[in-house]
């Protein structure tokens, strides 16, 4: 994906800066723009979060629970359906079908981090009647502004949205002809997603010249020949990794990039956990005051 | 019997695997027994490779590769001039269309490309672009068409496709820096397995890694990995396998 052009001189300027460990906005190569996050923004969804990086990259993730059928091979589990849409307002290049390639790329990468083996979530919690009915979590992301490092922001928001999601309660009754169930419309009976805190975060390392930077801006993205997305869970395990871009990476640099991304991810996980706890505390205060209690989205 | 109406039940359900089939799946044998896998290979052996070039007569270059039951055909057309509506490009462009044949997998594939196939196309382009002198081909495009005829391990299909596409590009006489060799690795039940077959991929908690490497230049051109895993041994084994595939390619070239 190339969003825009860059002159040879500017590219050279950025590359030399990376060599000196000084970037155009004054950061060092391992410095991350502190993510700004808001949760529970979308009234019609069961969980949502918005993440902004450095005031330019801006993404919104909404999660809705929908009733559906499980996959035949995994009858005792629910499903996740991930979609990403880059709004044309974010960049002129994304108009019409221009965003298709970017959308698929981001959606597949996001879904690899969230649904991959041991992504963390307990999908058995989403099963209602085995082999018959389950909840499908529709994870829909929209990119509102492009300021570089979109995938990191997407996973940051998706992880927070999962922590904010509650699955409506159900009561299963056995009848003469099989089983039936009722969905509870009381939000207090809806359960938080289990193990949402095990979900990984992604940190991307961008190769620029012979070095690398974390959390690139849009200009730096244009200068980078290859990038490495690394997803790390709170246990410190690398859950997914993917190279992207049209350049190649030497094995030694690859390991360095991986290590740097992993360390940064552990730090970001701590930062986000604090943000989520803060949000849950305010939510609890609101509830005790008896303010605006949301209903599960399925009843809207 | 009323022949004017379709005779059948009024409702339908998803065809479900029987309880016996489910129990059988739960009790899969260990992937490696006495140091051997189900097909007699050791854990770090790749399947025998069959490779041919120039099978597709109309293409500028082509390659066909077999890795066990995985069968992939690849054709290269071009370099040719960019069409007007595709705009101007200072560097050459690489375009790839990766498609599973509708009958290639256990489940039927739709003739229209799905998101996974689109993503694989992008991965192949990203894996091969570093090996081609695209700067020597302004205003032109190289088209790459990859068809998977049989899928015996999705990760191995992608790895085979990258290797075959690189060979096809060489067959077409495109100026390149090096051949790209790719391998797939799996991590099943704490056991590292190279070049997993479909049966081995079916184990739950499967972790996989696809590595594309240019051995002569010592450059990794692509890396795709999911599932938590111990990194250094996997990367080392992956690199060694890529070199092994590369040597086979070199022998084929002579």
Coordinates of C-alpha atoms in Angstrom, one line a residue:
Chain A
X1 CA 0.0 0.0 0.0
X2 CA 1.4 3.4 -0.9
X3 CA -0.5 6.3 0.3
X4 CA 1.1 9.3 -1.3
X5 CA 4.5 10.1 -2.6
X6 CA 7.8 11.2 -1.0
X7 CA 10.7 13.0 -2.5
X8 CA 14.2 11.4 -2.6
X9 CA 15.6 14.2 -0.4
X10 CA 13.0 13.8 2.3
X11 CA 13.5 10.1 2.3
X12 CA 17.3 10.7 2.8
X13 CA 16.6 13.1 5.6
X14 CA 14.4 10.6 7.5
X15 CA 16.9 7.7 6.9
X16 CA 19.8 9.7 8.2
X17 CA 17.7 10.7 11.2
X18 CA 17.0 7.1 12.0
X19 CA 20.8 6.3 11.8
X20 CA 21.3 9.0 14.5
X21 CA 18.4 7.8 16.6
X22 CA 16.6 11.1 16.1
X23 CA 13.2 11.2 14.3
X24 CA 11.5 14.1 12.7
X25 CA 9.1 14.6 15.7
X26 CA 12.0 14.3 18.2
X27 CA 11.4 10.8 19.3
X28 CA 14.1 8.1 19.5
X29 CA 13.7 4.9 17.5
X30 CA 12.1 2.9 20.4
X31 CA 9.7 5.7 21.5
X32 CA 6.0 5.2 21.2
X33 CA 3.3 7.8 20.9
X34 CA 1.2 7.3 24.0
X35 CA -2.1 5.9 22.9
X36 CA -5.2 7.9 23.9
X37 CA -8.2 5.7 24.4
X38 CA -11.9 6.0 25.1
X39 CA -14.2 3.1 25.8
X40 CA -17.9 2.5 25.6
X41 CA -18.6 5.1 23.0
X42 CA -21.1 3.5 20.6
X43 CA -24.5 3.2 22.1
X44 CA -25.7 0.5 19.7
X45 CA -22.9 -1.9 20.3
X46 CA -22.0 -4.4 23.1
X47 CA -18.5 -3.1 23.5
X48 CA -16.5 -0.4 21.8
X49 CA -13.3 1.6 22.0
X50 CA -11.5 4.3 20.1
X51 CA -7.7 4.7 20.0
X52 CA -5.7 7.7 18.9
X53 CA -2.0 7.8 18.3
X54 CA -0.3 11.2 18.5
X55 CA -3.5 12.9 17.5
X56 CA -3.4 11.7 13.9
X57 CA -4.1 8.0 13.7
X58 CA -7.6 7.4 14.8
X59 CA -9.5 4.1 14.8
X60 CA -12.9 3.0 16.3
X61 CA -13.8 -0.6 17.0
X62 CA -17.3 -1.8 17.8
X63 CA -18.3 -5.3 18.9
X64 CA -21.8 -6.6 18.5
X65 CA -23.1 -10.0 19.6
X66 CA -25.3 -11.8 17.1
X67 CA -27.0 -15.1 17.3
X68 CA -25.8 -17.7 14.8
X69 CA -24.8 -21.3 14.2
X70 CA -21.3 -22.6 15.1
X71 CA -18.9 -24.1 12.6
X72 CA -19.7 -27.9 12.1
X73 CA -16.2 -28.8 13.3
X74 CA -16.2 -26.7 16.5
X75 CA -19.8 -27.1 17.7
X76 CA -19.0 -26.2 21.3
X77 CA -17.5 -22.8 20.5
X78 CA -18.7 -19.4 19.3
X79 CA -17.1 -17.4 16.5
X80 CA -15.5 -14.1 15.8
X81 CA -16.0 -12.2 12.6
X82 CA -13.5 -9.4 11.9
X83 CA -13.9 -6.6 9.4
X84 CA -11.9 -3.4 8.9
X85 CA -13.0 -0.5 6.8
X86 CA -10.8 2.5 6.0
X87 CA -13.0 5.5 5.7
X88 CA -12.5 7.4 2.4
X89 CA -12.4 10.5 4.5
X90 CA -9.1 9.4 6.0
X91 CA -7.3 9.6 2.6
X92 CA -8.2 10.4 -0.9
X93 CA -6.5 7.2 -2.1
X94 CA -9.1 5.2 -0.2
X95 CA -12.0 6.3 -2.3
X96 CA -14.1 3.8 -4.1
X97 CA -12.3 0.4 -4.4
X98 CA -9.0 1.9 -3.5
X99 CA -9.3 0.8 0.1
X100 CA -10.1 -2.9 -0.8
X101 CA -6.5 -4.1 -0.6
X102 CA -5.7 -2.3 2.6
X103 CA -9.0 -3.4 4.2
X104 CA -8.3 -7.1 3.5
X105 CA -4.7 -6.8 4.7
X106 CA -5.7 -5.2 8.0
X107 CA -8.7 -7.5 8.6
X108 CA -6.6 -10.6 8.0
X109 CA -3.8 -9.4 10.2
X110 CA -6.3 -8.4 13.0
X111 CA -8.1 -11.7 12.7
X112 CA -4.9 -13.6 12.9
X113 CA -4.0 -11.9 16.1
X114 CA -7.4 -12.4 17.7
X115 CA -8.5 -15.8 16.4
X116 CA -5.2 -17.5 16.1
X117 CA -4.4 -20.5 18.3
X118 CA -4.4 -19.5 22.0
X119 CA -5.3 -15.9 21.2
X120 CA -6.6 -15.9 24.8
X121 CA -10.4 -15.7 24.5
X122 CA -12.6 -18.5 25.8
X123 CA -14.8 -19.2 22.8
X124 CA -16.7 -21.9 24.7
X125 CA -18.3 -19.1 26.7
X126 CA -20.1 -18.1 23.4
X127 CA -21.8 -21.4 23.0
X128 CA -25.5 -21.5 23.8
X129 CA -26.7 -24.9 22.7
X130 CA -24.0 -27.2 21.5
X131 CA -23.9 -27.7 17.7
X132 CA -27.0 -25.5 17.3
X133 CA -26.7 -22.0 18.6
X134 CA -23.8 -19.7 19.5
X135 CA -22.9 -16.1 19.7
X136 CA -21.0 -14.6 16.9
X137 CA -18.9 -11.6 17.9
X138 CA -18.9 -9.1 15.0
X139 CA -15.7 -7.1 15.5
X140 CA -16.0 -4.1 13.1
X141 CA -13.3 -1.6 12.9
X142 CA -13.3 1.7 11.1
X143 CA -10.2 3.8 10.4
X144 CA -11.1 7.4 10.7
X145 CA -7.7 9.0 10.2
X146 CA -4.4 7.7 8.9
X147 CA -1.3 8.9 10.7
X148 CA 0.8 5.8 10.4
X149 CA 0.9 2.6 12.4
X150 CA -2.7 1.8 11.9
X151 CA -2.6 -1.9 12.8
X152 CA -1.2 -1.3 16.2
X153 CA -4.0 1.2 16.9
X154 CA -6.5 -1.3 15.6
X155 CA -5.4 -4.1 17.9
X156 CA -5.1 -1.7 20.8
X157 CA -8.8 -0.6 20.3
X158 CA -10.0 -4.1 19.6
X159 CA -8.4 -5.4 22.8
X160 CA -10.1 -2.6 24.8
X161 CA -13.4 -3.2 23.1
X162 CA -13.2 -6.9 24.0
X163 CA -12.6 -5.9 27.6
X164 CA -15.7 -3.7 27.4
X165 CA -17.9 -6.4 25.8
X166 CA -20.7 -8.1 27.7
X167 CA -22.4 -11.2 26.3
X168 CA -26.2 -11.3 27.0
X169 CA -27.3 -14.0 29.4
X170 CA -29.3 -16.9 28.1
X171 CA -31.6 -19.5 29.6
X172 CA -31.8 -22.9 27.9
X173 CA -35.0 -24.9 28.3
X174 CA -35.5 -28.4 27.1
X175 CA -38.8 -28.9 25.4
X176 CA -40.4 -32.1 24.0
X177 CA -39.0 -31.4 20.6
X178 CA -35.4 -30.5 21.3
X179 CA -34.2 -27.4 23.1
X180 CA -35.0 -23.7 23.1
X181 CA -33.5 -20.7 24.7
X182 CA -34.4 -17.2 25.8
X183 CA -32.1 -14.2 25.8
X184 CA -32.0 -12.0 28.9
X185 CA -32.4 -8.3 28.3
X186 CA -31.0 -7.3 31.6
X187 CA -27.4 -5.9 31.2
X188 CA -26.6 -7.0 34.8
X189 CA -27.1 -10.6 33.8
X190 CA -24.7 -10.2 30.8
X191 CA -21.3 -11.7 31.4
X192 CA -18.0 -10.0 30.6
X193 CA -15.9 -11.8 28.1
X194 CA -13.7 -14.4 29.8
X195 CA -9.9 -14.0 29.5
X196 CA -10.2 -10.7 27.6
X197 CA -7.0 -9.7 29.4
X198 CA -5.1 -12.5 27.7
X199 CA -5.7 -11.0 24.2
X200 CA -2.4 -9.8 22.6
X201 CA -1.3 -6.3 21.6
X202 CA 0.5 -5.6 18.3
X203 CA 3.7 -3.5 17.9
X204 CA 5.0 -2.8 14.5
X205 CA 8.7 -2.3 13.8
X206 CA 9.5 -0.4 10.5
X207 CA 12.7 -1.0 8.7
X208 CA 14.1 2.4 7.5
X209 CA 17.5 2.4 5.8
X210 CA 19.6 0.0 7.7
X211 CA 17.9 0.6 11.0
X212 CA 14.3 0.4 12.4
X213 CA 11.8 2.5 14.3
X214 CA 8.7 1.6 16.3
X215 CA 5.3 3.4 15.8
X216 CA 6.2 5.2 12.5
X217 CA 4.4 8.3 11.4
X218 CA 2.9 8.5 7.9
X219 CA 6.1 10.0 6.4
X220 CA 8.2 7.4 8.0
X221 CA 5.9 4.7 6.7
X222 CA 6.6 6.0 3.2
X223 CA 10.3 5.7 3.8
X224 CA 10.2 2.2 5.2
X225 CA 11.0 -0.7 2.9
X226 CA 9.6 -3.5 5.1
X227 CA 7.8 -3.8 8.4
X228 CA 7.3 -6.4 11.0
X229 CA 4.0 -6.7 12.9
X230 CA 4.5 -8.6 16.3
X231 CA 1.6 -9.6 18.5
X232 CA 2.5 -10.3 22.1
X233 CA 0.2 -11.5 25.0
X234 CA 0.6 -10.6 28.7
X235 CA 2.5 -13.8 29.3
X236 CA 5.2 -12.4 27.0
X237 CA 4.6 -15.0 24.2
X238 CA 4.8 -13.9 20.6
X239 CA 1.3 -14.9 19.3
X240 CA 1.6 -13.7 15.7
X241 CA 4.2 -12.1 13.5
X242 CA 4.1 -11.0 10.0
X243 CA 6.4 -9.2 7.6
X244 CA 4.8 -6.7 5.3
X245 CA 6.0 -4.4 2.6
X246 CA 8.1 -4.9 -0.5
X247 CA 11.6 -5.0 1.0
X248 CA 13.6 -7.7 2.7
X249 CA 15.2 -7.9 6.2
X250 CA 18.5 -9.4 7.3
X251 CA 18.0 -12.2 10.0
X252 CA 20.0 -10.3 12.6
X253 CA 18.0 -7.1 12.2
X254 CA 14.8 -9.2 12.2
X255 CA 15.6 -10.6 15.7
X256 CA 16.5 -7.1 17.0
X257 CA 13.2 -5.7 15.6
X258 CA 11.3 -8.6 17.2
X259 CA 12.9 -8.1 20.5
X260 CA 12.3 -4.3 20.6
X261 CA 8.7 -4.8 19.6
X262 CA 8.2 -7.4 22.2
X263 CA 9.5 -5.2 25.0
X264 CA 7.4 -2.3 23.9
X265 CA 4.3 -4.5 23.7
X266 CA 4.8 -5.6 27.3
X267 CA 5.0 -1.9 28.4
X268 CA 1.8 -1.0 26.3
X269 CA -0.1 -4.0 27.8
X270 CA 0.6 -2.5 31.3
X271 CA -0.5 1.0 30.2
X272 CA -3.7 -0.3 28.6
X273 CA -4.6 -2.5 31.6
X274 CA -4.5 0.6 33.8
X275 CA -6.7 2.5 31.3
X276 CA -9.2 -0.4 31.3
X277 CA -9.3 -0.7 35.0
X278 CA -9.9 3.1 35.2
X279 CA -12.8 2.8 32.8
X280 CA -14.4 -0.1 34.7
X281 CA -14.2 1.9 38.0
X282 CA -16.0 4.8 36.5
X283 CA -18.6 2.4 35.0
X284 CA -19.2 0.9 38.4
X285 CA -19.6 4.3 40.0
X286 CA -22.1 5.3 37.4
X287 CA -24.0 2.1 38.0
X288 CA -24.1 2.6 41.8
X289 CA -25.5 6.1 41.1
X290 CA -28.2 4.4 39.0
X291 CA -27.2 6.2 35.8
X292 CA -27.8 5.2 32.1
X293 CA -27.8 1.4 32.1
X294 CA -27.2 0.1 28.6
X295 CA -29.2 -2.8 27.1
X296 CA -27.7 -5.6 25.1
X297 CA -27.5 -4.5 21.4
X298 CA -29.7 -7.4 20.3
X299 CA -32.7 -5.7 21.8
X300 CA -32.3 -2.4 20.0
Chain B
X1 CA -46.8 -40.0 -4.3
X2 CA -47.2 -36.3 -5.3
X3 CA -44.7 -35.8 -8.0
X4 CA -45.4 -32.1 -8.4
X5 CA -43.9 -31.2 -5.1
X6 CA -40.4 -31.6 -3.8
X7 CA -40.4 -34.5 -1.4
X8 CA -38.3 -33.6 1.6
X9 CA -38.3 -32.6 5.2
X10 CA -39.5 -29.1 5.9
X11 CA -36.5 -28.1 8.0
X12 CA -32.9 -28.7 7.7
X13 CA -29.9 -28.7 10.0
X14 CA -26.2 -28.4 9.6
X15 CA -24.6 -31.8 8.7
X16 CA -22.8 -32.6 11.9
X17 CA -20.0 -35.0 12.4
X18 CA -21.2 -38.1 14.3
X19 CA -20.3 -38.6 17.9
X20 CA -17.9 -41.4 16.9
X21 CA -16.1 -39.1 14.4
X22 CA -15.8 -36.5 17.1
X23 CA -14.4 -39.0 19.6
X24 CA -12.0 -40.2 17.0
X25 CA -10.8 -36.7 16.3
X26 CA -10.3 -36.1 20.1
X27 CA -8.2 -39.2 20.3
X28 CA -5.8 -38.4 17.4
X29 CA -2.5 -40.2 17.8
X30 CA 0.6 -38.2 18.7
X31 CA 2.1 -36.5 15.6
X32 CA 5.4 -38.1 16.0
X33 CA 5.9 -41.7 17.2
X34 CA 9.3 -43.3 17.5
X35 CA 10.9 -40.3 15.8
X36 CA 8.7 -40.8 12.7
X37 CA 5.7 -38.9 11.4
X38 CA 2.6 -40.6 9.9
X39 CA 4.2 -40.6 6.4
X40 CA 7.5 -41.9 7.6
X41 CA 9.4 -38.6 7.6
X42 CA 11.5 -37.4 10.5
X43 CA 10.2 -34.2 12.3
X44 CA 12.6 -31.9 10.4
X45 CA 12.3 -33.5 6.9
X46 CA 10.5 -31.8 4.1
X47 CA 8.5 -33.9 1.7
X48 CA 10.1 -34.8 -1.6
X49 CA 9.9 -32.0 -4.1
X50 CA 9.0 -32.3 -7.8
X51 CA 9.6 -29.2 -9.8
X52 CA 9.2 -28.5 -13.6
X53 CA 9.5 -25.3 -15.5
X54 CA 8.0 -24.3 -18.9
X55 CA 4.9 -26.5 -18.7
X56 CA 2.5 -23.7 -19.7
X57 CA 3.2 -22.9 -23.3
X58 CA 1.5 -19.6 -23.6
X59 CA 3.2 -18.0 -20.6
X60 CA 6.5 -16.1 -20.6
X61 CA 7.6 -18.4 -17.8
X62 CA 6.0 -21.1 -15.7
X63 CA 6.6 -23.6 -13.0
X64 CA 4.8 -26.5 -11.5
X65 CA 5.7 -27.8 -8.0
X66 CA 4.6 -30.8 -5.9
X67 CA 5.3 -31.2 -2.2
X68 CA 3.8 -34.5 -1.4
X69 CA 0.2 -34.1 -2.3
X70 CA 0.4 -30.3 -2.5
X71 CA 0.3 -29.4 -6.2
X72 CA 0.8 -25.8 -7.4
X73 CA 1.0 -24.4 -10.9
X74 CA 2.3 -20.9 -11.5
X75 CA 2.5 -18.8 -14.7
X76 CA 4.3 -15.5 -15.4
X77 CA 3.1 -13.1 -18.1
X78 CA 5.1 -10.0 -19.0
X79 CA 6.8 -7.7 -18.3
X80 CA 4.4 -5.7 -20.4
X81 CA 3.4 -2.1 -20.6
X82 CA 1.1 -0.7 -17.9
X83 CA -2.4 0.0 -19.2
X84 CA -3.4 3.7 -19.4
X85 CA -6.0 3.4 -16.5
X86 CA -3.4 1.8 -14.3
X87 CA -1.5 5.1 -14.2
X88 CA 2.2 5.8 -14.3
X89 CA 4.8 4.0 -12.2
X90 CA 8.5 4.7 -11.9
X91 CA 9.2 1.2 -10.8
X92 CA 7.9 -2.0 -12.3
X93 CA 4.8 -3.5 -10.7
X94 CA 4.2 -7.1 -9.7
X95 CA 0.7 -8.3 -9.7
X96 CA -0.3 -11.7 -8.3
X97 CA -3.5 -13.7 -8.5
X98 CA -3.5 -16.7 -6.1
X99 CA -6.4 -19.1 -6.4
X100 CA -7.3 -22.4 -4.9
X101 CA -9.0 -24.6 -7.5
X102 CA -12.6 -25.1 -6.4
X103 CA -11.8 -28.8 -5.7
X104 CA -8.4 -28.2 -4.1
X105 CA -9.5 -28.3 -0.4
X106 CA -11.7 -30.6 1.7
X107 CA -14.4 -28.0 1.6
X108 CA -15.3 -26.7 -1.8
X109 CA -13.9 -23.3 -2.7
X110 CA -15.9 -20.6 -4.4
X111 CA -14.7 -19.7 -7.9
X112 CA -14.5 -16.1 -6.8
X113 CA -11.4 -15.3 -4.7
X114 CA -12.1 -15.0 -1.0
X115 CA -10.3 -12.8 1.5
X116 CA -7.7 -15.5 2.3
X117 CA -6.8 -15.9 -1.3
X118 CA -6.5 -12.2 -1.7
X119 CA -4.2 -12.0 1.3
X120 CA -2.1 -14.8 0.0
X121 CA -1.7 -12.9 -3.3
X122 CA -0.4 -9.9 -1.4
X123 CA 2.0 -12.1 0.6
X124 CA 3.4 -13.6 -2.6
X125 CA 4.0 -10.1 -4.0
X126 CA 5.7 -9.0 -0.8
X127 CA 7.8 -12.1 -0.7
X128 CA 9.0 -11.8 -4.3
X129 CA 9.3 -8.0 -4.8
X130 CA 12.7 -7.8 -3.0
X131 CA 14.2 -10.4 -5.3
X132 CA 13.3 -8.6 -8.6
X133 CA 15.0 -5.7 -10.2
X134 CA 11.7 -3.7 -10.5
X135 CA 13.7 -0.5 -10.8
X136 CA 14.8 -1.7 -14.2
X137 CA 11.2 -2.0 -15.4
X138 CA 9.6 1.4 -15.3
X139 CA 6.0 1.8 -16.6
X140 CA 5.6 -2.0 -16.8
X141 CA 3.9 -4.8 -14.9
X142 CA 4.6 -8.5 -14.4
X143 CA 1.5 -10.7 -13.9
X144 CA 1.8 -13.8 -11.8
X145 CA -1.0 -16.4 -11.7
X146 CA -0.9 -19.1 -9.1
X147 CA -3.3 -22.0 -9.0
X148 CA -3.4 -24.6 -6.3
X149 CA -4.6 -27.8 -7.8
X150 CA -4.4 -29.9 -4.6
X151 CA -4.1 -28.6 -1.0
X152 CA -2.2 -30.9 1.4
X153 CA -1.5 -28.3 4.1
X154 CA -2.5 -24.7 3.6
X155 CA 0.8 -23.3 4.9
X156 CA 2.7 -25.6 2.6
X157 CA 0.6 -24.4 -0.4
X158 CA 1.7 -20.8 0.3
X159 CA 5.3 -21.8 0.7
X160 CA 5.2 -23.9 -2.5
X161 CA 3.6 -21.0 -4.3
X162 CA 6.3 -18.6 -3.3
X163 CA 9.1 -21.0 -4.4
X164 CA 7.3 -21.9 -7.7
X165 CA 6.6 -18.3 -8.5
X166 CA 10.2 -17.4 -8.0
X167 CA 11.3 -20.2 -10.3
X168 CA 8.7 -19.2 -12.9
X169 CA 10.0 -15.6 -12.8
X170 CA 13.5 -16.9 -13.5
X171 CA 12.1 -19.1 -16.3
X172 CA 10.5 -15.9 -17.8
X173 CA 14.0 -14.3 -17.9
X174 CA 13.1 -11.5 -15.5
X175 CA 16.1 -9.8 -14.0
X176 CA 16.5 -11.0 -10.4
X177 CA 18.9 -10.7 -7.5
X178 CA 18.3 -14.2 -6.1
X179 CA 15.8 -17.0 -6.1
X180 CA 13.4 -17.0 -3.1
X181 CA 13.1 -20.3 -1.3
X182 CA 10.2 -20.7 1.1
X183 CA 9.2 -23.3 3.7
X184 CA 6.4 -23.9 6.2
X185 CA 6.9 -25.1 9.7
X186 CA 4.3 -26.2 12.3
X187 CA 4.5 -26.6 16.1
X188 CA 2.2 -29.4 17.2
X189 CA 2.1 -30.8 20.8
X190 CA 5.4 -29.1 21.7
X191 CA 6.9 -30.8 18.6
X192 CA 8.4 -28.9 15.7
X193 CA 7.3 -30.3 12.4
X194 CA 8.6 -29.1 9.1
X195 CA 6.3 -28.9 6.0
X196 CA 3.1 -30.1 7.7
X197 CA 0.5 -32.1 5.7
X198 CA -3.2 -31.4 6.0
X199 CA -3.6 -34.2 8.5
X200 CA -1.0 -32.6 10.7
X201 CA -2.5 -29.2 10.4
X202 CA -5.8 -30.6 11.7
X203 CA -4.4 -30.9 15.2
X204 CA -5.9 -28.2 17.5
X205 CA -3.6 -25.5 18.9
X206 CA -1.7 -25.6 15.7
X207 CA 1.0 -23.0 15.3
X208 CA 2.5 -22.2 12.0
X209 CA 5.4 -20.2 10.4
X210 CA 6.1 -19.5 6.8
X211 CA 9.5 -18.2 6.0
X212 CA 10.8 -16.9 2.6
X213 CA 14.5 -16.4 2.3
X214 CA 17.1 -15.4 -0.2
X215 CA 20.1 -17.6 0.9
X216 CA 22.8 -16.0 -1.3
X217 CA 22.0 -12.5 -0.1
X218 CA 21.1 -13.6 3.4
X219 CA 17.8 -11.7 3.4
X220 CA 14.4 -12.7 4.8
X221 CA 11.8 -11.6 2.3
X222 CA 8.7 -12.8 4.1
X223 CA 7.7 -14.1 7.5
X224 CA 4.2 -15.1 8.6
X225 CA 3.6 -16.7 11.9
X226 CA 0.8 -17.3 14.3
X227 CA 0.6 -19.0 17.7
X228 CA 2.9 -18.6 20.6
X229 CA 6.2 -20.4 20.1
X230 CA 9.8 -20.5 21.0
X231 CA 11.4 -18.3 18.4
X232 CA 15.1 -19.1 18.0
X233 CA 14.9 -22.8 17.2
X234 CA 12.0 -22.3 14.8
X235 CA 13.8 -19.6 12.9
X236 CA 17.0 -21.6 12.7
X237 CA 15.2 -24.7 11.4
X238 CA 13.2 -22.6 9.0
X239 CA 16.4 -21.0 7.6
X240 CA 18.1 -24.3 7.2
X241 CA 15.1 -25.7 5.3
X242 CA 15.0 -22.7 3.0
X243 CA 18.7 -23.3 2.2
X244 CA 17.8 -27.0 1.5
X245 CA 15.0 -26.0 -0.9
X246 CA 17.4 -23.4 -2.5
X247 CA 20.0 -26.1 -3.2
X248 CA 17.3 -28.2 -4.8
X249 CA 16.4 -25.2 -7.0
X250 CA 20.0 -24.7 -7.9
X251 CA 20.4 -28.3 -8.9
X252 CA 17.3 -28.0 -11.0
X253 CA 18.7 -25.0 -12.7
X254 CA 21.8 -26.8 -13.9

